[in-house]
Amino acid sequence: MSALKPLIVAQIAAHGPMRLSDYMALCLLHPQHGYYTTRPPFGTQGDFITAPEISQMFGEMLGLCLAQSWLDSGAPPAFTLAELGPGRGTLMADVLRATRGVAGFHAAASICLVEASPALRAVQAQTLAAYAPRWLGSADDLPSAPLFLLANEFFDALPIRQFHRAGAGWAEVLVGAVGDDLTFGKAAPISLPVLEHRLNDTRDGDVVEYCPAAAPIITAISQRIAAFGGAALIVDYGAWHGVGDTFQALRSHEFASPLDAPGMADLTAHVDFATLADAVAPHNLRAQYTAQGPFLASLGIEARAARLAQSLRGPALAAHLAAKQRLTSPAEMGQLFKVLGLTPAGAPPLAGFDGAMA
Ligand code: SAH
């Protein structure tokens, strides 16, 4: 039973239908009943599994990419190594293990984690105890220092608003209540400056999603990298100017209705990488973009997989090979997941983006 549902129904009764972004924020981060605040959602026992939980190789490849960028930028002696939405801390732990041999990298790094969930902060504190991480409330709190940043499956968890195109206007999807149940409805169409540019690449009736929280976060990251140097790797499922309804709920590895059990299922939407790149544009950075499969291949995942395979036998070997396949195959995560890389415009390009463009 969802403890959150009656609270949301009552709020709608008092204030009227709510935006999807408000619904999503309540479901994910309500202090008592939010999905991320109440449970460890990852892994085979949880509702979904992310790349770092599939294989250590994911974090190893990203770690080497960031460490190479740190070396290429002259090995700044004090920098922020940051992650947005670190989950169980597995990705950061793998990055740190993989970069142990990079002389000076660990000594120069201050680990900063941006995490909203107290439950997950506690898990991260255990996983990363040896590295004395610091938690920040938001990307705005990132220090004024060179920034090397990771975000995997973070932007998909940020609340979205959703609109149906109606002529030159947009009808917003709202969550309403009928009796004790939640339903989708639509507001009357209005014109919206933030969606003006989408009139060029959509048709009447198309669904467009907009994530208001994304641009300020990208701005905070871009400002640090432009001013102090560094790099960012943002990995998520999505596309360049996606169209269509991608609002989804996952529960026990199955798709569910997003309105059925608020607070008990993971709610996400695909990431529109073009909107992220638009927020980068004013900051004189280089933005590189590719799909996860070519990215990992270019960073050497095949050689790393073969090396790890040498010490494995039987089911462990089969699981290892399946994990590599899952991360890289176009039929699995290799094409759906994209990587956006940011560096100062004058710095050497990031490794990993020389494969086919997505
Ligand atoms: N990066 C991890 C976890 C992805 S799930 C992995 O790849 O396994 C999303 C993560 O973002 C969780 O840690 C969640 O608690 C966090 N999160 C979601 N919304 C957030 C917000 N608005 N601010 C900070 N952290 C948030």
Coordinates of N, CA, C and O and ligand atoms in Angstrom, one line a residue, residues 29 36 42 48 50 52-53 83-87 114-117 120 124 152-154 157-158, ligand 1:
L29 N 11.3 12.0 -3.6 CA 12.0 12.6 -2.5 C 11.2 13.1 -1.3 O 11.7 13.8 -0.5
Y36 N 13.4 7.3 -3.1 CA 14.8 7.3 -2.8 C 15.1 7.5 -1.3 O 16.1 7.1 -0.8
F42 N 18.6 -0.2 -5.7 CA 19.3 -0.8 -6.8 C 19.7 -2.3 -6.7 O 19.5 -2.8 -5.6
F48 N 15.7 -1.7 -10.1 CA 16.4 -1.5 -11.3 C 17.9 -1.7 -11.1 O 18.4 -1.6 -9.9
T50 N 21.8 -0.5 -12.4 CA 22.5 0.6 -13.1 C 23.9 0.0 -13.6 O 24.4 -1.0 -13.1
P52 N 27.1 0.8 -13.1 CA 28.2 0.4 -12.1 C 27.8 -0.8 -11.3 O 28.7 -1.5 -10.9
E53 N 26.5 -1.1 -11.1 CA 26.1 -2.3 -10.4 C 26.2 -3.5 -11.3 O 26.2 -4.7 -10.8
E83 N 30.5 13.6 -7.8 CA 29.5 12.8 -8.4 C 28.1 13.3 -8.0 O 27.8 13.6 -6.9
L84 N 27.2 13.4 -9.0 CA 25.8 13.7 -8.8 C 25.0 12.4 -8.7 O 25.1 11.6 -9.5
G85 N 24.3 12.3 -7.6 CA 23.4 11.1 -7.4 C 24.2 9.8 -7.4 O 24.0 8.9 -8.3
P86 N 25.1 9.6 -6.4 CA 26.0 8.5 -6.4 C 25.4 7.1 -6.1 O 26.1 6.1 -6.0
G87 N 24.1 7.0 -5.8 CA 23.5 5.7 -5.5 C 24.1 5.0 -4.3 O 24.2 5.6 -3.2
V114 N 26.9 14.9 -4.4 CA 25.6 15.6 -4.3 C 24.5 14.5 -4.3 O 24.3 13.8 -5.2
E115 N 23.9 14.4 -3.1 CA 22.9 13.3 -2.9 C 21.8 13.8 -2.0 O 22.0 14.4 -0.9
A116 N 20.6 13.7 -2.5 CA 19.4 14.2 -1.7 C 18.9 13.2 -0.7 O 18.3 13.6 0.3
S117 N 19.2 11.9 -0.8 CA 18.5 10.9 0.0 C 19.4 10.6 1.2 O 20.6 10.1 1.1
L120 N 20.6 7.0 1.2 CA 21.7 6.6 0.3 C 23.0 7.3 0.7 O 24.0 6.8 0.5
Q124 N 26.5 5.4 1.0 CA 27.7 6.0 0.4 C 28.8 6.2 1.4 O 30.0 5.9 1.1
N152 N 25.9 9.4 -13.4 CA 25.3 8.3 -14.1 C 23.8 8.1 -13.6 O 23.6 7.9 -12.4
E153 N 22.9 8.1 -14.5 CA 21.5 7.9 -14.2 C 21.0 8.9 -13.1 O 20.3 8.6 -12.2
F154 N 21.5 10.1 -13.2 CA 21.1 11.2 -12.3 C 20.1 12.1 -12.9 O 19.0 12.3 -12.4
A157 N 16.4 11.1 -13.2 CA 15.6 11.1 -11.9 C 15.1 12.5 -11.6 O 14.3 12.7 -10.6
L158 N 15.5 13.5 -12.4 CA 15.0 14.9 -12.1 C 13.6 15.1 -12.6 O 13.3 14.6 -13.7
Ligands
SAH1 N1 24.5 6.9 -10.0 C1 23.9 5.8 -9.3 C2 22.5 6.0 -8.9 C3 21.5 6.4 -9.9 S1 19.9 6.6 -9.2 C4 24.1 4.6 -10.2 O1 24.5 4.7 -11.3 O2 24.0 3.5 -9.7 C5 19.7 8.3 -8.9 C6 20.5 8.9 -7.8 O3 20.3 10.3 -7.7 C7 20.2 8.4 -6.4 O4 21.4 8.4 -5.6 C8 19.2 9.5 -5.9 O5 19.0 9.5 -4.5 C9 19.9 10.7 -6.4 N2 19.0 11.8 -6.6 C10 17.8 11.8 -7.3 N3 17.3 13.1 -7.3 C11 18.2 13.9 -6.7 C12 18.3 15.3 -6.5 N4 17.3 16.1 -6.9 N5 19.4 15.8 -5.8 C13 20.4 15.0 -5.5 N6 20.4 13.6 -5.7 C14 19.3 13.1 -6.3

